[in-house]
Short mmCIF file of C-alpha atoms in Angstrom, two decimals:
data_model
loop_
_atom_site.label_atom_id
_atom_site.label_comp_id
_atom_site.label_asym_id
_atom_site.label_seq_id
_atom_site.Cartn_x
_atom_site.Cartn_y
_atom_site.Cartn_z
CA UNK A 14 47.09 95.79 49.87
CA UNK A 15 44.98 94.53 46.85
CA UNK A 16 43.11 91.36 47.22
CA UNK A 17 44.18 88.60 45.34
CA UNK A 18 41.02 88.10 42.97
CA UNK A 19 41.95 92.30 41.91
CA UNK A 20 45.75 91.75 41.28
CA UNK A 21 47.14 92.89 38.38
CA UNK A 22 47.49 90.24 35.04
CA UNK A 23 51.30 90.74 33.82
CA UNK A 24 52.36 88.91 30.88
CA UNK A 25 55.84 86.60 30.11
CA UNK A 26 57.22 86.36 26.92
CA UNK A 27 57.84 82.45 26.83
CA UNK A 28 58.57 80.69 23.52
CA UNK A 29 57.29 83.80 21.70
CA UNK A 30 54.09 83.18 23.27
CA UNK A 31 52.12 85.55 26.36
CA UNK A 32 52.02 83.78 29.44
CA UNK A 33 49.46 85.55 31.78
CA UNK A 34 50.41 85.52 34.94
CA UNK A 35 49.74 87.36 38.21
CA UNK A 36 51.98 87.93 41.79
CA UNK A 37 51.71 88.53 45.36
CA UNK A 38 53.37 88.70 48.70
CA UNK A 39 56.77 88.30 49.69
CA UNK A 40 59.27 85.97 50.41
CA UNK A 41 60.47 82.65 48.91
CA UNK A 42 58.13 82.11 45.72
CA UNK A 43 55.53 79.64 45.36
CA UNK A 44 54.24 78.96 41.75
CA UNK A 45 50.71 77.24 41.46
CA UNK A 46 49.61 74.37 38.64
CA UNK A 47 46.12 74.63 38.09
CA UNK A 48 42.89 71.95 37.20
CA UNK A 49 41.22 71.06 34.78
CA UNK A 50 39.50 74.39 33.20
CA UNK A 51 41.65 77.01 35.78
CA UNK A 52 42.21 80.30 35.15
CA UNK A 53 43.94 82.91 36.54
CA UNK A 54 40.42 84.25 38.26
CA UNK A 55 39.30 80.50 39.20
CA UNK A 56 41.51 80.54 42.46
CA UNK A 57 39.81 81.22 45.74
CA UNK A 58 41.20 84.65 46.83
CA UNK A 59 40.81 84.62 50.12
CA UNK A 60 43.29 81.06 49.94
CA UNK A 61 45.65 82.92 47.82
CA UNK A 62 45.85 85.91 50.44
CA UNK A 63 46.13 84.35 53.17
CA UNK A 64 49.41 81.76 51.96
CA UNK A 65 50.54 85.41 50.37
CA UNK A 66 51.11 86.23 53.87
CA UNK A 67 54.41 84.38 54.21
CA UNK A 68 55.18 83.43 50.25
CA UNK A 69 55.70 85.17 47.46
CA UNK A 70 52.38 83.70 45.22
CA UNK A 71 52.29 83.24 41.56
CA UNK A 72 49.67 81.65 39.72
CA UNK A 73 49.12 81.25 35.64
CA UNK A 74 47.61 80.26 33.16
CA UNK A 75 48.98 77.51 30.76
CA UNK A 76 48.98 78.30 27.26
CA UNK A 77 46.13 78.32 25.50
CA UNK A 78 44.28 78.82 28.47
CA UNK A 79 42.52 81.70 30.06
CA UNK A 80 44.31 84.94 29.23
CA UNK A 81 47.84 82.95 27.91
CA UNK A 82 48.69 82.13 24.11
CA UNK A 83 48.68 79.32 22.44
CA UNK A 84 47.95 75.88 22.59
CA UNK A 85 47.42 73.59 25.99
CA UNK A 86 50.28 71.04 25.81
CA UNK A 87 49.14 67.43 24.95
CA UNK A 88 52.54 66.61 26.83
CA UNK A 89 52.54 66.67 30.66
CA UNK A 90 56.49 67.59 30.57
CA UNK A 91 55.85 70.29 28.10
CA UNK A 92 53.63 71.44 30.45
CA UNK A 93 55.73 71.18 33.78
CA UNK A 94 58.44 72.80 31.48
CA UNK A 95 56.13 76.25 31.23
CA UNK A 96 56.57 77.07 35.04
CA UNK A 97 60.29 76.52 34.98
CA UNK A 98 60.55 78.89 31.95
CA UNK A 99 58.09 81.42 33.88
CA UNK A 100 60.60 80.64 36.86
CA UNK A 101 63.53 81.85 34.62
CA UNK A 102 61.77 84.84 32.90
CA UNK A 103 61.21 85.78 36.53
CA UNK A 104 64.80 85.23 37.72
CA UNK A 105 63.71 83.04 40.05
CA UNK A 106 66.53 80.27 40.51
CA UNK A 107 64.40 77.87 43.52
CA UNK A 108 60.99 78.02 44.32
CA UNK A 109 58.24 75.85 46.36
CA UNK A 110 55.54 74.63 43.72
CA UNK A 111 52.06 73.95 44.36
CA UNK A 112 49.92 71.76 42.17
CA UNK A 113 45.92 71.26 42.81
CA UNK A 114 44.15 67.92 40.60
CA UNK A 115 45.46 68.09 37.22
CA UNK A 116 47.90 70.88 38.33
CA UNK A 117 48.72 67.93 40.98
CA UNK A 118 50.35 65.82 38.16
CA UNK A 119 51.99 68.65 37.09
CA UNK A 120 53.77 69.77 40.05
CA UNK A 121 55.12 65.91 40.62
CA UNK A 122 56.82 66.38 37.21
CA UNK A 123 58.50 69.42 37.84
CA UNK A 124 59.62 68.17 41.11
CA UNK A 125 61.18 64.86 39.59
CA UNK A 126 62.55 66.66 36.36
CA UNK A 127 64.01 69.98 38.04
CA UNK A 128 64.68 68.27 41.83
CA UNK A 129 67.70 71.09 41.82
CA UNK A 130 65.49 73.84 41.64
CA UNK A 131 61.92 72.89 43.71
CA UNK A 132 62.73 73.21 47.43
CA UNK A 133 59.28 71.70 48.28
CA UNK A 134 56.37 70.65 46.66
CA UNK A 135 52.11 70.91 47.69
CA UNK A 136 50.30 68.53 45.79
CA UNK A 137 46.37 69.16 46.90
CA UNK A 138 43.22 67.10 45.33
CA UNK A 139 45.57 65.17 43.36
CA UNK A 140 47.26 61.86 42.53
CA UNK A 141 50.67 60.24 42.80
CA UNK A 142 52.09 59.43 39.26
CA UNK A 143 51.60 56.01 38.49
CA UNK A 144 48.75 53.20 38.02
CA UNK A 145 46.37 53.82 40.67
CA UNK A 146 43.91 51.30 41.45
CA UNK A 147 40.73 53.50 42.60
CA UNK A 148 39.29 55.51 39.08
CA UNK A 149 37.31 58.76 39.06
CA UNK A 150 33.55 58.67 39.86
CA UNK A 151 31.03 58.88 36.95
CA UNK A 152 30.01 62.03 38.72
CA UNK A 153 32.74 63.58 37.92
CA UNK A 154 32.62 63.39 34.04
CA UNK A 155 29.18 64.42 34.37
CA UNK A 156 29.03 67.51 35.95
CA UNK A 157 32.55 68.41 34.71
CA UNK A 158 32.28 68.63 31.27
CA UNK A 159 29.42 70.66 31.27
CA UNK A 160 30.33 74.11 29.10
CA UNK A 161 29.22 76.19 32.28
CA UNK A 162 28.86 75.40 35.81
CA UNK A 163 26.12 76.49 38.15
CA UNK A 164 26.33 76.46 41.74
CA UNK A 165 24.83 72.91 42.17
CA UNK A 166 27.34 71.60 39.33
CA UNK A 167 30.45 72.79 41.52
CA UNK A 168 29.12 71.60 44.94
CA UNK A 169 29.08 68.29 43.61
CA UNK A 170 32.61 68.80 41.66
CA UNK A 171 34.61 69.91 44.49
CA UNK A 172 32.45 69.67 47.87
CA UNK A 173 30.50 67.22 49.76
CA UNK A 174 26.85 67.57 48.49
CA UNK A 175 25.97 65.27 51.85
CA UNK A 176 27.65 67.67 54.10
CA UNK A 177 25.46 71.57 54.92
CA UNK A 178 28.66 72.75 56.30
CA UNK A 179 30.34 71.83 52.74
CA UNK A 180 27.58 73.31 50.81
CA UNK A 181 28.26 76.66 52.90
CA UNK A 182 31.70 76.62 52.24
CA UNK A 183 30.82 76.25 48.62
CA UNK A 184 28.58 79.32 48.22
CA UNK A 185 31.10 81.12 50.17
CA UNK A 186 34.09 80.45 47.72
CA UNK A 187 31.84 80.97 45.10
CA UNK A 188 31.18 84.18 46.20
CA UNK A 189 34.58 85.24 46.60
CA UNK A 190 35.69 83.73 43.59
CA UNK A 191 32.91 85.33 41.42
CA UNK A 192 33.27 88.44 42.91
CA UNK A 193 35.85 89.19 39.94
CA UNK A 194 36.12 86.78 36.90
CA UNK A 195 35.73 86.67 33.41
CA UNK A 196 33.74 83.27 32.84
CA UNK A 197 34.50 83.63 29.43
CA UNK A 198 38.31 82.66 29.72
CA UNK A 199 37.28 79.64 31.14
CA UNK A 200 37.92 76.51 28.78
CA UNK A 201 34.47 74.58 27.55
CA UNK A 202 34.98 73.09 24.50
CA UNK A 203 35.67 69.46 24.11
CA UNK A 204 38.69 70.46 22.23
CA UNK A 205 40.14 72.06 24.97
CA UNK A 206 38.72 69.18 26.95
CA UNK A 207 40.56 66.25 25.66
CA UNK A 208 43.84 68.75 25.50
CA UNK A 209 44.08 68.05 29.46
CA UNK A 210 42.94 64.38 28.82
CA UNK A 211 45.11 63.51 26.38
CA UNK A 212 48.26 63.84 29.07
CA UNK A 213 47.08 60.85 30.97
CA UNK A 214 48.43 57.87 29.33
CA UNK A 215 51.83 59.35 29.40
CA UNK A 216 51.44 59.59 33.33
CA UNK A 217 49.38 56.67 34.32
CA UNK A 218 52.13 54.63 32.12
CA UNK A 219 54.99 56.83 34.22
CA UNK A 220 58.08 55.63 32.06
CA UNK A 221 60.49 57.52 33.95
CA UNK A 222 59.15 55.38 36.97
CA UNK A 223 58.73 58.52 39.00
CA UNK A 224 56.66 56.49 41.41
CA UNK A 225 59.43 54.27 42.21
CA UNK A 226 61.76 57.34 42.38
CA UNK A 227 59.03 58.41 45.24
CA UNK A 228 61.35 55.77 47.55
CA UNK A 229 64.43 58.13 47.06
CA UNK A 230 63.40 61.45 46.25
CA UNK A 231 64.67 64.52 48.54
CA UNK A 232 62.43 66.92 48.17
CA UNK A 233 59.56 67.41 50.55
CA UNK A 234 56.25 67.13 49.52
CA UNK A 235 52.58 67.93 51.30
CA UNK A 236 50.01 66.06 49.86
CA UNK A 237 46.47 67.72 51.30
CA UNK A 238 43.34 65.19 50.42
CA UNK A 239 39.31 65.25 51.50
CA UNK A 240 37.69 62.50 52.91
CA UNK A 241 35.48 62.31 49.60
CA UNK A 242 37.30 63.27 46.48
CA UNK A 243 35.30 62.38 43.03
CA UNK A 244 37.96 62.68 40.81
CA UNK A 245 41.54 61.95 42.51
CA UNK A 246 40.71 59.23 45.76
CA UNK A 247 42.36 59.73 48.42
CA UNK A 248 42.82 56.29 49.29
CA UNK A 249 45.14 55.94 46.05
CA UNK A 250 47.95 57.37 47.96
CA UNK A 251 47.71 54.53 50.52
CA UNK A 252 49.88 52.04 49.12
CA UNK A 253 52.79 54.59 48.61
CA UNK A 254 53.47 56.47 51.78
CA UNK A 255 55.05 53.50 53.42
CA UNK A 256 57.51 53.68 51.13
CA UNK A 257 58.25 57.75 50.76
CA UNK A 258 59.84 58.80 52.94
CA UNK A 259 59.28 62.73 52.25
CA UNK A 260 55.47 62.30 51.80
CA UNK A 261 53.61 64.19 54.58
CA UNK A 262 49.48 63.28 54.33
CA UNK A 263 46.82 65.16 55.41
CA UNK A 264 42.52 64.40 55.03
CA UNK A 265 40.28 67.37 55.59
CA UNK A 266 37.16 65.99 57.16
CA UNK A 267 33.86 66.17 55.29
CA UNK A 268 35.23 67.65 52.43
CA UNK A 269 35.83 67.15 48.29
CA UNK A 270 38.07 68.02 45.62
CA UNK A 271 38.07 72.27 46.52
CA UNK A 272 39.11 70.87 50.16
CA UNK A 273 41.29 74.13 50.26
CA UNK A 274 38.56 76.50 49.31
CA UNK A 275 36.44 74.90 51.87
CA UNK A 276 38.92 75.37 54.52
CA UNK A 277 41.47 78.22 53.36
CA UNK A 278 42.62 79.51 56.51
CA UNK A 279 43.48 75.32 58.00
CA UNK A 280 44.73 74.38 54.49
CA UNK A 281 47.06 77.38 54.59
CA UNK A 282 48.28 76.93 57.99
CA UNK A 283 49.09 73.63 57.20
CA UNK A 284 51.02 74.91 54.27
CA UNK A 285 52.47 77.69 56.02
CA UNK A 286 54.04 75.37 58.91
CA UNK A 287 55.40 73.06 55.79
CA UNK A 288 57.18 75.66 53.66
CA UNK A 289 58.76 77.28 56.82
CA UNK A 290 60.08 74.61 59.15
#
């Protein structure tokens, strides 16, 4: 069987635009949101293989990112609305979805919008919809915005920089990740930058009062956090799990935003036990 990072890129015809996207596994699908600057070739392949084991995995790349068409949404539903239409192009009627940092965000809105359709939801490195009182670290804007990453860049991004076991983890995915990708495909102008910004407003205002619709929402939901996140805290789910009923937590120890990547065989058990019980 073909490891993830040398799958095959397919394309979707969605809104006269082609929507790269790539598939593995079988059994009930699971579609993936992406971060900030994703692409198809950004996701650890060793964490997509192993939760390909029991799901049916399918990750893409938002338009006018990476290999896809078009233009990033400025719109977070626009957005959410792309892997419903890549749901329907695939025939896929209900599906988990799985939403890492910005990709967090957008998972919650497909969840709320099309409840009917997600049968469970994985929201890693992320935050709940909503005000939330603890703001991304300097660091993050710093490192993050840089047109290319080096190794040092990304350890501080999405590990702990404190933490040797962290930095091993981080040249590990790194290595496993870079063992097939096309850096070029990866979004670094501030164009494309302030694309992904510009849906925050809309979410940290939350309108639709999603938050509040956390109290009586069905659906189940994972939320997997680190101990030390720069960009989403942790701690800014606090104040809502008392009153959501559906949220389970879970904090990987000495650990940042790429907790998963760091730990992809415990994140995907974790995930694995969730999706099938």
């Amino acid at each position: 069987m073909k490891n993830s990072n040398t799958i095959n890129t397919k394309y979707a015809n969605i809104d006269d635009l082609r929507i790269a996207y790539r598939k593995k596994g079988n059994g009930t699908p699971i579609i993936l949101a992406n971060r900030f600057r994703g692409t198809l070739d950004t996701w650890d392949p060793l964490f997509l293989d192993l939760l390909s084991e029991n799901n049916t995995v399918i990750t893409f790349d938002y338009t006018g990112v990476g290999y896809s068409e078009g233009e990033l949404p400025t719109d977070i539903k626009e957005v959410a609305g792309q892997i419903v239409k890549l749901a329907d192009y695939l025939k896929i009627d209900k599906f988990f979805v799985l939403g890492w940092s910005y990709g967090g965000w957008v998972a919650q809105y497909v969840t709320f919008i099309n409840s009917s359709r997600v049968l469970k939801t994985v929201i890693i490195g992320s935050n709940p919809i909503g005000k939330n009182d603890i703001p991304l670290e300097p660091l993050f804007l710093k490192y993050a915005l840089k047109p290319i990453n080096d190794l040092e860049d990304e350890i501080i991004i999405f590990y702990e920089p404190k933490s040797e076991k962290s930095r091993k983890a981080a040249e590990e995915s790194r290595s496993r990740i870079n063992s097939n990708i096309d850096t070029s495909k990866i979004p670094s102008s501030k164009e494309e930058f302030n694309r992904y910004f510009a849906v925050a407003p809309s979410v940290l205002e939350d309108k639709e009062n999603f938050r509040e619709k956390y109290t009586i929402l069905q659906t189940p939901i994972l939320v997997i956090s680190s101990d030390h996140d720069i960009s989403y805290a942790t701690e800014n789910w606090f104040p809502l799990l008392k009153n959501a009923p559906t949220i389970q937590h879970i904090i990987l120890p000495d650990s940042g935003h790429a907790m998963h990547f760091q730990y992809p065989e415990l994140s995907t058990k974790y995930i694995n036990i969730f999706l099938k019980n």
